[in-house]
mmCIF file of C-alpha atoms and ligand atoms in Angstrom:
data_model
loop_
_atom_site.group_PDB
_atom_site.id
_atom_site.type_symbol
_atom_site.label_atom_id
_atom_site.label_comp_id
_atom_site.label_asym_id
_atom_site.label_seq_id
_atom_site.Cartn_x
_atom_site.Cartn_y
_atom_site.Cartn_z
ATOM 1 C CA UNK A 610 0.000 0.000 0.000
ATOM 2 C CA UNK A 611 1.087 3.382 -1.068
ATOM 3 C CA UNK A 612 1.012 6.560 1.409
ATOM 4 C CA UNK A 613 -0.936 9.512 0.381
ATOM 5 C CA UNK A 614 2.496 11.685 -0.283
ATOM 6 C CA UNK A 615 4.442 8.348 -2.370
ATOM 7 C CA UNK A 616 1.280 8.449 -4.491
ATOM 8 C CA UNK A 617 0.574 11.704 -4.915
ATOM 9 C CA UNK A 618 3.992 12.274 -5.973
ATOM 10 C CA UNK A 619 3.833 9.637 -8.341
ATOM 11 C CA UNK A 620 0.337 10.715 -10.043
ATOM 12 C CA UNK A 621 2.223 14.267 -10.257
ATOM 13 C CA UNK A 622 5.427 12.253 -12.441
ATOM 14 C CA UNK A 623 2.812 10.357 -14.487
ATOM 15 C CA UNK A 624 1.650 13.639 -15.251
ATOM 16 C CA UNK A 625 5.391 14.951 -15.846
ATOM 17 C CA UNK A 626 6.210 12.090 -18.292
ATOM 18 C CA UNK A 627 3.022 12.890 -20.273
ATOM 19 C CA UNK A 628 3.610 16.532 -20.449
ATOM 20 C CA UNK A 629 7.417 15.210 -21.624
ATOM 21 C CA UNK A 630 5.986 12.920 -24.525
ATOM 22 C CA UNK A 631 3.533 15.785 -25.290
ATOM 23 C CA UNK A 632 6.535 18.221 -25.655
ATOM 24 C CA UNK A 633 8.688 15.940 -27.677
ATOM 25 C CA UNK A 634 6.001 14.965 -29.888
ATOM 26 C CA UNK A 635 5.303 18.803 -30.606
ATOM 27 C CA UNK A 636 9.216 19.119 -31.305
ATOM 28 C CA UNK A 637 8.839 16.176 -33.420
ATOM 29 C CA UNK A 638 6.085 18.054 -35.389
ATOM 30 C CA UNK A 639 8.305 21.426 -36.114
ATOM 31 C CA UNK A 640 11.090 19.238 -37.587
ATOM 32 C CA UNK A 641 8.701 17.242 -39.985
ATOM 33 C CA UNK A 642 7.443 20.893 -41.141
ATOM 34 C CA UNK A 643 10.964 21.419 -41.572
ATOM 35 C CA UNK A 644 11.893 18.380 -43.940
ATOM 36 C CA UNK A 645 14.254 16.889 -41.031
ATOM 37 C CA UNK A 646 13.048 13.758 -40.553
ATOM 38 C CA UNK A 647 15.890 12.028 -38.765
ATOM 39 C CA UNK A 648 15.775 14.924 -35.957
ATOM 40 C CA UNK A 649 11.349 14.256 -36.446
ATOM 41 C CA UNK A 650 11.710 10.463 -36.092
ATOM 42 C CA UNK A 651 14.398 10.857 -33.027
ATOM 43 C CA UNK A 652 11.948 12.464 -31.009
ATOM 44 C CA UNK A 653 8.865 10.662 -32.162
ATOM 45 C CA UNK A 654 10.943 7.724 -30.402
ATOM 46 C CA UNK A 655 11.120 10.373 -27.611
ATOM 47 C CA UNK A 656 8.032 10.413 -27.408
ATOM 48 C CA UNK A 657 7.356 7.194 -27.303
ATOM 49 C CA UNK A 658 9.561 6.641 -24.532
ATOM 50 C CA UNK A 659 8.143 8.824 -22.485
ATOM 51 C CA UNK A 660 5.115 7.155 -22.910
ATOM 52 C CA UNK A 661 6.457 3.980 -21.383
ATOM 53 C CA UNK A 662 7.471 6.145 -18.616
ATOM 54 C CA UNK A 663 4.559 7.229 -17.559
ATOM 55 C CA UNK A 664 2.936 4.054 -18.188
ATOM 56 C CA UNK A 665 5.561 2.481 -16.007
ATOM 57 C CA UNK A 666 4.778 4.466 -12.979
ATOM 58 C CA UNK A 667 0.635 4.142 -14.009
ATOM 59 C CA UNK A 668 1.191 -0.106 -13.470
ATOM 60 C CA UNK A 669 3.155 0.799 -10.420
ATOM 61 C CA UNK A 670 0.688 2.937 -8.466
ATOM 62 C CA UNK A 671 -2.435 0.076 -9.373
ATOM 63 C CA UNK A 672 0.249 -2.840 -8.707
ATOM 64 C CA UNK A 673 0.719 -1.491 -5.034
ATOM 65 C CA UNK A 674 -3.476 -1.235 -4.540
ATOM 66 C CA UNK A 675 -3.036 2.596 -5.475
ATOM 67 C CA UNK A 676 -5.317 5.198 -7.480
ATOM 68 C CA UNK A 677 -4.353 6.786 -10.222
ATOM 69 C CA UNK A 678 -5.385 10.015 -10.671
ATOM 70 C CA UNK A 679 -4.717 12.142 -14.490
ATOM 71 C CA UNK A 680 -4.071 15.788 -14.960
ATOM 72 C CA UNK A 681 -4.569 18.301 -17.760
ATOM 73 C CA UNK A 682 -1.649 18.305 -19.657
ATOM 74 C CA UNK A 683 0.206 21.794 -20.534
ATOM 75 C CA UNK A 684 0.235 22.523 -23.997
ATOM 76 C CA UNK A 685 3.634 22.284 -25.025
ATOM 77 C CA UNK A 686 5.141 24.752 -27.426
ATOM 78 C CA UNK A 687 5.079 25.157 -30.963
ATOM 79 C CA UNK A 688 7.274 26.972 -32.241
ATOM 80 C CA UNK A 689 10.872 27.113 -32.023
ATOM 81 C CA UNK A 690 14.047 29.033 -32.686
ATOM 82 C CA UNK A 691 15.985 26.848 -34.453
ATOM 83 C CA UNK A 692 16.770 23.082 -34.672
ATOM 84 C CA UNK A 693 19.413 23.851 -32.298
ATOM 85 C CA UNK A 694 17.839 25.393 -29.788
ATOM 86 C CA UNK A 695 15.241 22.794 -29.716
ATOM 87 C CA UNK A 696 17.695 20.416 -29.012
ATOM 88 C CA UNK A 697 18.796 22.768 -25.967
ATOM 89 C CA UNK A 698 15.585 22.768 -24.606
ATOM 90 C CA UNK A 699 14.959 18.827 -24.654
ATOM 91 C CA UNK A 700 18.212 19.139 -22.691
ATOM 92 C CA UNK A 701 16.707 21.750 -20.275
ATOM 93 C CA UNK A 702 13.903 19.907 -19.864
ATOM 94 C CA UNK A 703 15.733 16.566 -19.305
ATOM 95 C CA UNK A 704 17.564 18.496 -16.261
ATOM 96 C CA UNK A 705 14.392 19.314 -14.674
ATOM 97 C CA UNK A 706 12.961 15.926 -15.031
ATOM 98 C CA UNK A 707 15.778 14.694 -13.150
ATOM 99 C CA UNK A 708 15.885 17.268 -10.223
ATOM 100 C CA UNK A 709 11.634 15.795 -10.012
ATOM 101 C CA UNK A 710 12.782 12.275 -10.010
ATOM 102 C CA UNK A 711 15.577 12.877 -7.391
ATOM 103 C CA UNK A 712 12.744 14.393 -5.462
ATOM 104 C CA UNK A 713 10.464 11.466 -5.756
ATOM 105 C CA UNK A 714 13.789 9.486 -4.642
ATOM 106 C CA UNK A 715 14.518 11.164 -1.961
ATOM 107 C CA UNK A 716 10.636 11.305 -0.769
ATOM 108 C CA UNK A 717 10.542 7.448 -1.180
ATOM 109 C CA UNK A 718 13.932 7.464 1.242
ATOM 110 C CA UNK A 719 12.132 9.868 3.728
ATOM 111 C CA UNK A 720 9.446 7.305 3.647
ATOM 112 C CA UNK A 721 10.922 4.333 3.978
ATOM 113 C CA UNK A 722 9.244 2.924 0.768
ATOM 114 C CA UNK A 723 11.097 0.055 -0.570
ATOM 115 C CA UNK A 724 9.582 -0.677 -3.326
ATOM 116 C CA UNK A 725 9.104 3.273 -4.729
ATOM 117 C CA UNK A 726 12.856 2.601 -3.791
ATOM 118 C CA UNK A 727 13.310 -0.214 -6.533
ATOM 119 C CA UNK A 728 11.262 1.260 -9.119
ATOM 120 C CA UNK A 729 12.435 4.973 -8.846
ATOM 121 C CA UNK A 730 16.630 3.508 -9.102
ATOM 122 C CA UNK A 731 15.212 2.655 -12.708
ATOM 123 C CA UNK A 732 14.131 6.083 -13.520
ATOM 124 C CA UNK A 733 17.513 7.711 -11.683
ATOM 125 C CA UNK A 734 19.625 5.530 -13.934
ATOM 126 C CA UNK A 735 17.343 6.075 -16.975
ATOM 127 C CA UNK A 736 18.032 9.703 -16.123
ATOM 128 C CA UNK A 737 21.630 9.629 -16.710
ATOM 129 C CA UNK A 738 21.078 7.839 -19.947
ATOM 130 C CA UNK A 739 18.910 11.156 -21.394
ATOM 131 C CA UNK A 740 20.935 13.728 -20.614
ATOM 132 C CA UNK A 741 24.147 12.084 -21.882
ATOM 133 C CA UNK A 742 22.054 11.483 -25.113
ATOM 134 C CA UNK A 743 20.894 15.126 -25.214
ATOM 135 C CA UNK A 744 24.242 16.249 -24.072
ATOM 136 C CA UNK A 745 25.712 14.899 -27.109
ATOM 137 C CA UNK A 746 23.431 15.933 -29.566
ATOM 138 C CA UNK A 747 23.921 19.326 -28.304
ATOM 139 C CA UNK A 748 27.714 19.337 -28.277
ATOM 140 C CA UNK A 749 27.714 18.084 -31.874
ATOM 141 C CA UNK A 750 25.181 20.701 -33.085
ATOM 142 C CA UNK A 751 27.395 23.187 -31.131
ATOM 143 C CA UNK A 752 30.466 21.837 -33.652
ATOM 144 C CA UNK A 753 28.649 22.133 -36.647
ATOM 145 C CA UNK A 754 27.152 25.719 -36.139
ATOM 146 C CA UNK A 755 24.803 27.035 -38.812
ATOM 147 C CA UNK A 756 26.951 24.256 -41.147
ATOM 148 C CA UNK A 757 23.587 22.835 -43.393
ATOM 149 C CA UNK A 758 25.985 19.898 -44.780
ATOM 150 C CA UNK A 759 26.272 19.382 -40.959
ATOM 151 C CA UNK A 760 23.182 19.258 -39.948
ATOM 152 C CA UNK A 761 21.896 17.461 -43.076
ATOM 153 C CA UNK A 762 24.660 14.578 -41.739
ATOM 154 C CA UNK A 763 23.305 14.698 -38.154
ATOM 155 C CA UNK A 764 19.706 14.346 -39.675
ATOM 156 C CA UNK A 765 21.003 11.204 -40.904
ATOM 157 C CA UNK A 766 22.857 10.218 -37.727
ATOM 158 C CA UNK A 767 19.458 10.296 -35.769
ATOM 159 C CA UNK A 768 17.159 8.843 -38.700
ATOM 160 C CA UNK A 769 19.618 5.778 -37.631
ATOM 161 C CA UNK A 770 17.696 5.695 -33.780
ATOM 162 C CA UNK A 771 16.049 2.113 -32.528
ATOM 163 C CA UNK A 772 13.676 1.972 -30.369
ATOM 164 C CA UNK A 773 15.799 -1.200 -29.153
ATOM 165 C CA UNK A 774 18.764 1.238 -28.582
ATOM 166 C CA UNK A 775 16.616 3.982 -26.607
ATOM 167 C CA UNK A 776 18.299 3.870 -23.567
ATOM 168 C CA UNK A 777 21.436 2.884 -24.285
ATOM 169 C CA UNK A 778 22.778 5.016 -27.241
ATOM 170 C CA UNK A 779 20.198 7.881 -27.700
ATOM 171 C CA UNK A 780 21.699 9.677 -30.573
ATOM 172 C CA UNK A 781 21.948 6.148 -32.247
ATOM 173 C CA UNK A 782 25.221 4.050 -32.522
ATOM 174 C CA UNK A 783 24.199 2.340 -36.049
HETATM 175 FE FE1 OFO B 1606 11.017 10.295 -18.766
HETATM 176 O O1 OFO B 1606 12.732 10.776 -19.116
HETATM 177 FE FE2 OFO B 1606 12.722 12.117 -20.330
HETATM 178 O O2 OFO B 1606 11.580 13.256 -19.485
#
């Protein structure tokens, strides 16, 4: 049985992981209007893996005799700068989902939850595994500059993503 505060908490990151999918599924939506369909079908996987997120803490809550309880979700935005600085912000964004989950860690501690404890080490080390991916990304788009062959070549570079390779690889190691 979950306490009120572990599943609140949680109902607020199932939330968090929707509003994530929902933002990466918008950025995957400006780079099909921009013909970039590698960068379009890297976050579409995004997307989709932030679905499993939240789906992953929705089993967890009803698996421990919880209730789930849905929010509105933000509308993400639309409309960006550049593909580079959407990049940035799915790096931002990463960061912040991090400092939530460490909070949802370190509420599970202050609880003495041991099974939030299990389930939420997943999402910690998952955590590392998204911002190296974004930090990459970044740092290569940072090389190539407003270089089109460049970004043409990392269009192709994260066309290559597998859902199979998510959370290992990121950008894509084919
Ligand atoms: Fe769910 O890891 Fe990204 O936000």
């Amino acid at each position: 049985m979950l306490t009120d505060r572990i599943q609140d908490a949680i109902n607020r990151q199932i939330n968090n992981e929707l509003y994530s999918a929902h933002l990466y599924l918008s950025m995957s939506a400006y780079f099909e209007a921009l013909d970039l369909n590698g960068f379009a079908h890297w976050m579409r996987l995004q997307f989709e893996e932030e679905t499993a997120h939240a789906m992953k803490l929705f089993d967890y809550v009803n698996d421990r005799d919880g209730r789930v309880v849905l929010h509105a979700i933000d509308q993400p935005p639309i409309e960006f700068e550049s593909p580079h600085s959407v990049m940035r912000s799915a790096l931002e964004h990463e960061r912040l989902i991090t400092s939530m989950i460490n909070d949802l860690y370190a509420l599970a501690v202050a609880e003495r939850d041991y099974p939030s404890h299990v389930l939420l080490e997943w999402f910690v080390s998952e955590q590392v595994e998204e911002e190296k991916a974004l930090n990459e990304i970044v740092a290569h788009m940072d090389l190539i500059g407003n270089d089109g062959t460049g970004l043409l070549i990392m269009d192709q570079r994260l066309g290559d993503r597998t859902a199979d390779a998510d959370a290992e690889a990121g950008e894509g190691e084919a």
